[in-house]
Amino acid sequence: MTHTTHSPSQSFTDTAHLDRAGYDAMYAESLADPEKFWGDQGKILDWITPYTQVKQTDFNFGKVDIKWYADGVLNVSANCIDRHLATRGDQTAIIFEPDDPNDPAQHITYNALSDKVNRFANVLLSQGVMRGDRVVIYLPMIPEAAYAMLACARIGAIHSIVFAGFSPDALANRINDSGAKILITADTAPRGGRKTALKSNADAALLHCSDKVRCLVVKHTGDQISWTENRDVDVKFLMQHASPDCPPRPMNAEDPLFVLYTSGSTGKPKGVVHTSGGYLAYAAMTHKYVFDYHDGDVFWCTADVGWVTGHSYIVYGPLANGATTLMFEGVPTYPDAGRFWAVCEKHKVNQFYTAPTALRALMGQGNSFVENYDLSDIKVLGTVGEPINPEAWNWYNDVVGKGRAPIVDTWWQTETGGHLLAPIPGAVPTKPGSATLPFFGVQPVILDPTTGEEITTTEAEGVLCLKDSWPGQMRTVWGDHERFQETYFQQYKGYYFSGDGCRRDADGYYWITGRVDDVINVSGHRMGTAEVESALVANATVAEAAVVGFPHEIKGQGIYAYVTLMNDQTPSEALKKELETWVRTEIGPIAKPDFIQWAPGLPKTRSGKIMRRILRKIAENDTGSLGDTSTLADPSVVDDLIANSIYNS
Ligand code: 6R9
């Protein structure tokens, strides 16, 4: 396969932080002497007590231990706010663009951000929140979400954001697993002209939590909500009466900053733990270099703060760099498919960062939605979350960027804290669909999945692992270090295993081919098939369920569920609808199956293991190559499944 290569223009490279020689030199230095390299780069932050130790990391299964800047002391909120006040107190830190385009945008300066975060931190203290306590945040995309995160960081509390699209059950599980003392939510959340009843979801979740958990409510829309005395607290009211001065607490570099739950191939979602110093340094550095961010630029990442992308590239990376970061409450298609571009024009956005699924959806609406707007301020375009197909890449490049803006396809994970593979835009030519080359200090390797041996030829295909640590790496799974080791370090000894398949081409460029485990990627959101299955079997009508991904034009992957009903149940369209609604309420709308197929039987080995490989092939309509089915206990179930698949019924 040949691919067009796109090189940055000379004028872009002339003003960029790095050209090719600069990138090559820094990358070489980062591998030759990581202690020195990261020792120098850690100075991107302000330290209360400078570190003398830089890197203490061990990837060996059984003793996995990751520490960066271990004896350094800092405060994350002071790095994101206080240190900028002298030079840029009146500069906008956050632009808030509300759901309704007729409502005014807010420009929150660094001074104003400081005022809000200090007050919010004092409110948390007044509610008994102490260093190391967990605070669950269940908020829409409003400035209070950033205030709450930074207020936690200011007093050393550990935040755990739960995406506002998750159901009460999913919220309750996360509150309980993290042992949170406080839940922060809002009355209602407008999105795309509709409202989500967040507070009533929170009320429902709290029925399953300790009655000691307090609920801090941001009255955002002013909608009517129910109120539980002695539990519910009006945050905005308390903030008005709180002191605007709350000294930042000195924190150790390795003190946890946040826990973020993410799906894996087995079991319940796990709490990914990120710590303070290494995470922030890595988020700031990647934000600066991968987006070629310069002082005065307006940066917009369209993710939700409920995902890691929002943590690192709406809040922590940009604010650590003193940037102007845009927070958008709405959706790309409201009031119409031109909203992203209207907002880019309105706020003169310089770097725009979104997901392939959004691009595919907008691409289908026609170019006029883009062409109506002046996008001449855009300098860099980014993508994240899933592999980008060349059609979407080319549309992004030609129609949105007019061929002028380099596209940075960034591969990374909740676990990695920041970008691991991405082109430095002034330095590295891009190829549509490739995340190109590693960031500084990152050593990708491709292993043969069966032997576990490293494939050392330039051209290679296999599973993607990392050979050594980087400062933004997760440190552990909340409350379960064993699970951390087993998930990421057991299968391929001595490496961090990403769970992704990957190909390296003759130029050494990396091409992510998708997950190799039972994780599916729906619109850039990670979902464990096991999670959806356990939601389905929790319904009284369901005997057994198997869930796989299938190719979906807009979402990348859709959710395909094979369901075996209890003997006394009769399949019907109504029951399908009921099960879809059931999964929505158990997990959230993003987990709703796109297709449910009644399966009188599932293909199982004689030992009772479901052969997912076969189910995947049927869901992909690739039944010509089912492979060996002779080990199945009852091979005839396969014919029935094929005959009744989405493609044949
Ligand atoms: C940041 C984020 C991680 C998984 C990852 C991979 C997929 C992310 C990608 C990509 C191809 C890219 N992924 N970025 N695949 N190209 N540029 O998305 O974190 O939600 O934890 O998902 O997403 O499969 O393993 P997270």
PDB file of N, CA and C and ligand atoms in Angstrom, residues 260 262-263 272 307-309 313 353 356 383-388 408-416 418-419 421 433-435 496 498-501 511-517 519-521 524-527, ligand 1:
ATOM      1  N   LEU A 260      -9.330   7.643  37.513  1.00  0.00           N
ATOM      2  CA  LEU A 260     -10.295   7.697  36.407  1.00  0.00           C
ATOM      3  C   LEU A 260     -10.614   6.266  36.003  1.00  0.00           C
ATOM      4  N   THR A 262     -11.772   3.163  33.862  1.00  0.00           N
ATOM      5  CA  THR A 262     -11.785   2.828  32.452  1.00  0.00           C
ATOM      6  C   THR A 262     -12.031   1.337  32.273  1.00  0.00           C
ATOM      7  N   SER A 263     -12.545   0.986  31.098  1.00  0.00           N
ATOM      8  CA  SER A 263     -12.916  -0.396  30.840  1.00  0.00           C
ATOM      9  C   SER A 263     -11.726  -1.221  30.404  1.00  0.00           C
ATOM     10  N   VAL A 272      -7.913   3.915  37.240  1.00  0.00           N
ATOM     11  CA  VAL A 272      -6.555   4.245  36.814  1.00  0.00           C
ATOM     12  C   VAL A 272      -6.053   5.402  37.689  1.00  0.00           C
ATOM     13  N   TRP A 307     -13.526  12.043  30.311  1.00  0.00           N
ATOM     14  CA  TRP A 307     -12.542  11.119  29.722  1.00  0.00           C
ATOM     15  C   TRP A 307     -11.150  11.663  29.951  1.00  0.00           C
ATOM     16  N   VAL A 308     -10.153  10.824  29.776  1.00  0.00           N
ATOM     17  CA  VAL A 308      -8.785  11.267  30.056  1.00  0.00           C
ATOM     18  C   VAL A 308      -8.377  12.419  29.140  1.00  0.00           C
ATOM     19  N   THR A 309      -8.898  12.423  27.913  1.00  0.00           N
ATOM     20  CA  THR A 309      -8.525  13.485  26.980  1.00  0.00           C
ATOM     21  C   THR A 309      -8.910  14.852  27.542  1.00  0.00           C
ATOM     22  N   TYR A 313      -6.015  17.474  28.224  1.00  0.00           N
ATOM     23  CA  TYR A 313      -5.928  18.493  27.176  1.00  0.00           C
ATOM     24  C   TYR A 313      -7.064  19.512  27.153  1.00  0.00           C
ATOM     25  N   TYR A 353      -8.894  19.921  18.389  1.00  0.00           N
ATOM     26  CA  TYR A 353      -8.571  18.519  18.698  1.00  0.00           C
ATOM     27  C   TYR A 353      -9.860  17.757  18.900  1.00  0.00           C
ATOM     28  N   PRO A 356     -12.201  11.011  15.530  1.00  0.00           N
ATOM     29  CA  PRO A 356     -12.606  10.595  14.177  1.00  0.00           C
ATOM     30  C   PRO A 356     -14.107  10.386  14.037  1.00  0.00           C
ATOM     31  N   THR A 383      -6.428  14.564  16.186  1.00  0.00           N
ATOM     32  CA  THR A 383      -7.439  13.526  16.392  1.00  0.00           C
ATOM     33  C   THR A 383      -6.971  12.556  17.460  1.00  0.00           C
ATOM     34  N   VAL A 384      -7.947  11.919  18.079  1.00  0.00           N
ATOM     35  CA  VAL A 384      -7.663  10.972  19.164  1.00  0.00           C
ATOM     36  C   VAL A 384      -8.839  10.037  19.370  1.00  0.00           C
ATOM     37  N   GLY A 385      -8.549   8.879  19.881  1.00  0.00           N
ATOM     38  CA  GLY A 385      -9.601   7.995  20.370  1.00  0.00           C
ATOM     39  C   GLY A 385      -9.729   6.699  19.625  1.00  0.00           C
ATOM     40  N   GLU A 386      -9.385   6.701  18.356  1.00  0.00           N
ATOM     41  CA  GLU A 386      -9.523   5.486  17.550  1.00  0.00           C
ATOM     42  C   GLU A 386      -8.740   5.728  16.264  1.00  0.00           C
ATOM     43  N   PRO A 387      -8.508   4.660  15.527  1.00  0.00           N
ATOM     44  CA  PRO A 387      -7.822   4.861  14.250  1.00  0.00           C
ATOM     45  C   PRO A 387      -8.678   5.754  13.348  1.00  0.00           C
ATOM     46  N   ILE A 388      -8.034   6.645  12.606  1.00  0.00           N
ATOM     47  CA  ILE A 388      -8.794   7.496  11.682  1.00  0.00           C
ATOM     48  C   ILE A 388      -8.663   6.915  10.275  1.00  0.00           C
ATOM     49  N   VAL A 408      -2.355  16.145  13.555  1.00  0.00           N
ATOM     50  CA  VAL A 408      -1.654  15.296  14.510  1.00  0.00           C
ATOM     51  C   VAL A 408      -2.605  14.207  14.993  1.00  0.00           C
ATOM     52  N   ASP A 409      -2.322  12.985  14.561  1.00  0.00           N
ATOM     53  CA  ASP A 409      -3.081  11.810  14.981  1.00  0.00           C
ATOM     54  C   ASP A 409      -2.368  11.282  16.219  1.00  0.00           C
ATOM     55  N   THR A 410      -3.029  11.399  17.380  1.00  0.00           N
ATOM     56  CA  THR A 410      -2.362  11.112  18.649  1.00  0.00           C
ATOM     57  C   THR A 410      -2.844   9.792  19.218  1.00  0.00           C
ATOM     58  N   TRP A 411      -1.940   8.851  19.367  1.00  0.00           N
ATOM     59  CA  TRP A 411      -2.303   7.577  20.004  1.00  0.00           C
ATOM     60  C   TRP A 411      -1.872   7.594  21.455  1.00  0.00           C
ATOM     61  N   TRP A 412      -2.806   7.313  22.322  1.00  0.00           N
ATOM     62  CA  TRP A 412      -2.501   7.197  23.753  1.00  0.00           C
ATOM     63  C   TRP A 412      -3.697   6.591  24.445  1.00  0.00           C
ATOM     64  N   GLN A 413      -3.649   6.508  25.761  1.00  0.00           N
ATOM     65  CA  GLN A 413      -4.680   5.797  26.524  1.00  0.00           C
ATOM     66  C   GLN A 413      -4.882   6.465  27.878  1.00  0.00           C
ATOM     67  N   THR A 414      -6.003   6.143  28.508  1.00  0.00           N
ATOM     68  CA  THR A 414      -6.233   6.601  29.873  1.00  0.00           C
ATOM     69  C   THR A 414      -5.000   6.284  30.730  1.00  0.00           C
ATOM     70  N   GLU A 415      -4.448   5.116  30.496  1.00  0.00           N
ATOM     71  CA  GLU A 415      -3.319   4.634  31.292  1.00  0.00           C
ATOM     72  C   GLU A 415      -2.038   5.429  31.054  1.00  0.00           C
ATOM     73  N   THR A 416      -1.909   6.044  29.882  1.00  0.00           N
ATOM     74  CA  THR A 416      -0.620   6.658  29.535  1.00  0.00           C
ATOM     75  C   THR A 416      -0.548   8.136  29.932  1.00  0.00           C
ATOM     76  N   GLY A 418      -0.839  10.864  28.672  1.00  0.00           N
ATOM     77  CA  GLY A 418      -0.639  11.819  27.580  1.00  0.00           C
ATOM     78  C   GLY A 418      -0.230  11.048  26.330  1.00  0.00           C
ATOM     79  N   HIS A 419      -0.017  11.803  25.251  1.00  0.00           N
ATOM     80  CA  HIS A 419       0.316  11.194  23.956  1.00  0.00           C
ATOM     81  C   HIS A 419       1.572  10.333  24.026  1.00  0.00           C
ATOM     82  N   LEU A 421       2.303   8.237  20.866  1.00  0.00           N
ATOM     83  CA  LEU A 421       2.671   8.304  19.449  1.00  0.00           C
ATOM     84  C   LEU A 421       1.954   9.503  18.858  1.00  0.00           C
ATOM     85  N   GLY A 433      -3.863   8.162   8.645  1.00  0.00           N
ATOM     86  CA  GLY A 433      -4.135   6.902   9.334  1.00  0.00           C
ATOM     87  C   GLY A 433      -3.007   6.421  10.218  1.00  0.00           C
ATOM     88  N   SER A 434      -1.880   7.104  10.193  1.00  0.00           N
ATOM     89  CA  SER A 434      -0.761   6.692  11.045  1.00  0.00           C
ATOM     90  C   SER A 434      -0.540   7.705  12.164  1.00  0.00           C
ATOM     91  N   ALA A 435      -0.330   7.207  13.380  1.00  0.00           N
ATOM     92  CA  ALA A 435       0.028   8.090  14.496  1.00  0.00           C
ATOM     93  C   ALA A 435       1.524   8.404  14.468  1.00  0.00           C
ATOM     94  N   TYR A 496       5.319  -2.917  29.167  1.00  0.00           N
ATOM     95  CA  TYR A 496       3.941  -2.454  29.374  1.00  0.00           C
ATOM     96  C   TYR A 496       3.155  -2.848  28.127  1.00  0.00           C
ATOM     97  N   SER A 498      -0.044  -2.595  25.783  1.00  0.00           N
ATOM     98  CA  SER A 498      -1.081  -1.577  25.554  1.00  0.00           C
ATOM     99  C   SER A 498      -2.458  -2.162  25.276  1.00  0.00           C
ATOM    100  N   GLY A 499      -2.507  -3.418  24.807  1.00  0.00           N
ATOM    101  CA  GLY A 499      -3.793  -3.981  24.387  1.00  0.00           C
ATOM    102  C   GLY A 499      -4.122  -3.683  22.930  1.00  0.00           C
ATOM    103  N   ASP A 500      -3.258  -2.929  22.248  1.00  0.00           N
ATOM    104  CA  ASP A 500      -3.496  -2.596  20.849  1.00  0.00           C
ATOM    105  C   ASP A 500      -2.591  -3.398  19.921  1.00  0.00           C
ATOM    106  N   GLY A 501      -3.134  -3.700  18.739  1.00  0.00           N
ATOM    107  CA  GLY A 501      -2.328  -4.262  17.676  1.00  0.00           C
ATOM    108  C   GLY A 501      -1.718  -3.123  16.868  1.00  0.00           C
ATOM    109  N   TRP A 511       1.217   2.264  12.862  1.00  0.00           N
ATOM    110  CA  TRP A 511      -0.185   2.241  12.434  1.00  0.00           C
ATOM    111  C   TRP A 511      -0.948   1.373  13.414  1.00  0.00           C
ATOM    112  N   ILE A 512      -1.814   1.975  14.212  1.00  0.00           N
ATOM    113  CA  ILE A 512      -2.594   1.203  15.189  1.00  0.00           C
ATOM    114  C   ILE A 512      -3.686   0.447  14.431  1.00  0.00           C
ATOM    115  N   THR A 513      -3.780  -0.855  14.711  1.00  0.00           N
ATOM    116  CA  THR A 513      -4.782  -1.645  13.996  1.00  0.00           C
ATOM    117  C   THR A 513      -6.008  -1.942  14.860  1.00  0.00           C
ATOM    118  N   GLY A 514      -6.014  -1.493  16.114  1.00  0.00           N
ATOM    119  CA  GLY A 514      -7.187  -1.712  16.971  1.00  0.00           C
ATOM    120  C   GLY A 514      -6.866  -2.655  18.120  1.00  0.00           C
ATOM    121  N   ARG A 515      -7.820  -2.816  19.002  1.00  0.00           N
ATOM    122  CA  ARG A 515      -7.595  -3.614  20.207  1.00  0.00           C
ATOM    123  C   ARG A 515      -7.437  -5.091  19.863  1.00  0.00           C
ATOM    124  N   VAL A 516      -6.571  -5.747  20.595  1.00  0.00           N
ATOM    125  CA  VAL A 516      -6.419  -7.184  20.411  1.00  0.00           C
ATOM    126  C   VAL A 516      -7.095  -7.956  21.550  1.00  0.00           C
ATOM    127  N   ASP A 517      -7.730  -7.214  22.464  1.00  0.00           N
ATOM    128  CA  ASP A 517      -8.404  -7.879  23.589  1.00  0.00           C
ATOM    129  C   ASP A 517      -9.915  -7.677  23.464  1.00  0.00           C
ATOM    130  N   VAL A 519     -11.864  -5.493  24.303  1.00  0.00           N
ATOM    131  CA  VAL A 519     -12.298  -4.116  24.498  1.00  0.00           C
ATOM    132  C   VAL A 519     -12.767  -3.615  23.139  1.00  0.00           C
ATOM    133  N   ILE A 520     -13.917  -2.949  23.101  1.00  0.00           N
ATOM    134  CA  ILE A 520     -14.342  -2.362  21.837  1.00  0.00           C
ATOM    135  C   ILE A 520     -14.333  -0.844  21.974  1.00  0.00           C
ATOM    136  N   ASN A 521     -14.311  -0.189  20.829  1.00  0.00           N
ATOM    137  CA  ASN A 521     -14.141   1.253  20.816  1.00  0.00           C
ATOM    138  C   ASN A 521     -15.326   1.846  20.053  1.00  0.00           C
ATOM    139  N   GLY A 524     -15.042   6.236  19.915  1.00  0.00           N
ATOM    140  CA  GLY A 524     -13.891   6.673  20.705  1.00  0.00           C
ATOM    141  C   GLY A 524     -14.026   6.400  22.187  1.00  0.00           C
ATOM    142  N   HIS A 525     -15.129   5.763  22.600  1.00  0.00           N
ATOM    143  CA  HIS A 525     -15.284   5.425  24.018  1.00  0.00           C
ATOM    144  C   HIS A 525     -14.977   3.960  24.221  1.00  0.00           C
ATOM    145  N   ARG A 526     -14.198   3.694  25.240  1.00  0.00           N
ATOM    146  CA  ARG A 526     -13.795   2.326  25.507  1.00  0.00           C
ATOM    147  C   ARG A 526     -14.858   1.585  26.270  1.00  0.00           C
ATOM    148  N   MET A 527     -15.095   0.360  25.841  1.00  0.00           N
ATOM    149  CA  MET A 527     -16.114  -0.438  26.487  1.00  0.00           C
ATOM    150  C   MET A 527     -15.618  -1.873  26.578  1.00  0.00           C
TER     151      MET A 527
HETATM  152  C1  6R9 B   1      -6.917   8.821  24.758  1.00  0.00           C
HETATM  153  C2  6R9 B   1      -7.897   7.698  24.711  1.00  0.00           C
HETATM  154  C3  6R9 B   1      -7.499   4.125  24.486  1.00  0.00           C
HETATM  155  C4  6R9 B   1      -7.643   3.254  23.250  1.00  0.00           C
HETATM  156  C5  6R9 B   1      -6.316   2.792  22.704  1.00  0.00           C
HETATM  157  C6  6R9 B   1      -6.646   2.587  21.241  1.00  0.00           C
HETATM  158  C7  6R9 B   1      -7.633   3.697  20.938  1.00  0.00           C
HETATM  159  C8  6R9 B   1      -6.774   6.074  21.042  1.00  0.00           C
HETATM  160  C9  6R9 B   1      -5.978   6.333  19.044  1.00  0.00           C
HETATM  161  C10 6R9 B   1      -6.468   5.023  19.160  1.00  0.00           C
HETATM  162  C11 6R9 B   1      -5.816   4.566  17.000  1.00  0.00           C
HETATM  163  C12 6R9 B   1      -5.401   6.730  17.788  1.00  0.00           C
HETATM  164  N1  6R9 B   1      -6.963   4.899  20.414  1.00  0.00           N
HETATM  165  N2  6R9 B   1      -6.184   6.956  20.222  1.00  0.00           N
HETATM  166  N3  6R9 B   1      -6.383   4.137  18.138  1.00  0.00           N
HETATM  167  N4  6R9 B   1      -5.344   5.795  16.801  1.00  0.00           N
HETATM  168  N5  6R9 B   1      -4.928   7.976  17.577  1.00  0.00           N
HETATM  169  O1  6R9 B   1      -8.617   7.539  23.752  1.00  0.00           O
HETATM  170  O2  6R9 B   1      -7.904   6.887  25.817  1.00  0.00           O
HETATM  171  O3  6R9 B   1     -10.286   6.079  26.180  1.00  0.00           O
HETATM  172  O4  6R9 B   1      -8.303   4.992  27.314  1.00  0.00           O
HETATM  173  O5  6R9 B   1      -8.747   4.685  24.860  1.00  0.00           O
HETATM  174  O6  6R9 B   1      -8.247   4.005  22.200  1.00  0.00           O
HETATM  175  O7  6R9 B   1      -7.267   1.353  21.053  1.00  0.00           O
HETATM  176  O8  6R9 B   1      -5.875   1.623  23.353  1.00  0.00           O
HETATM  177  P1  6R9 B   1      -8.864   5.665  26.115  1.00  0.00           P
END
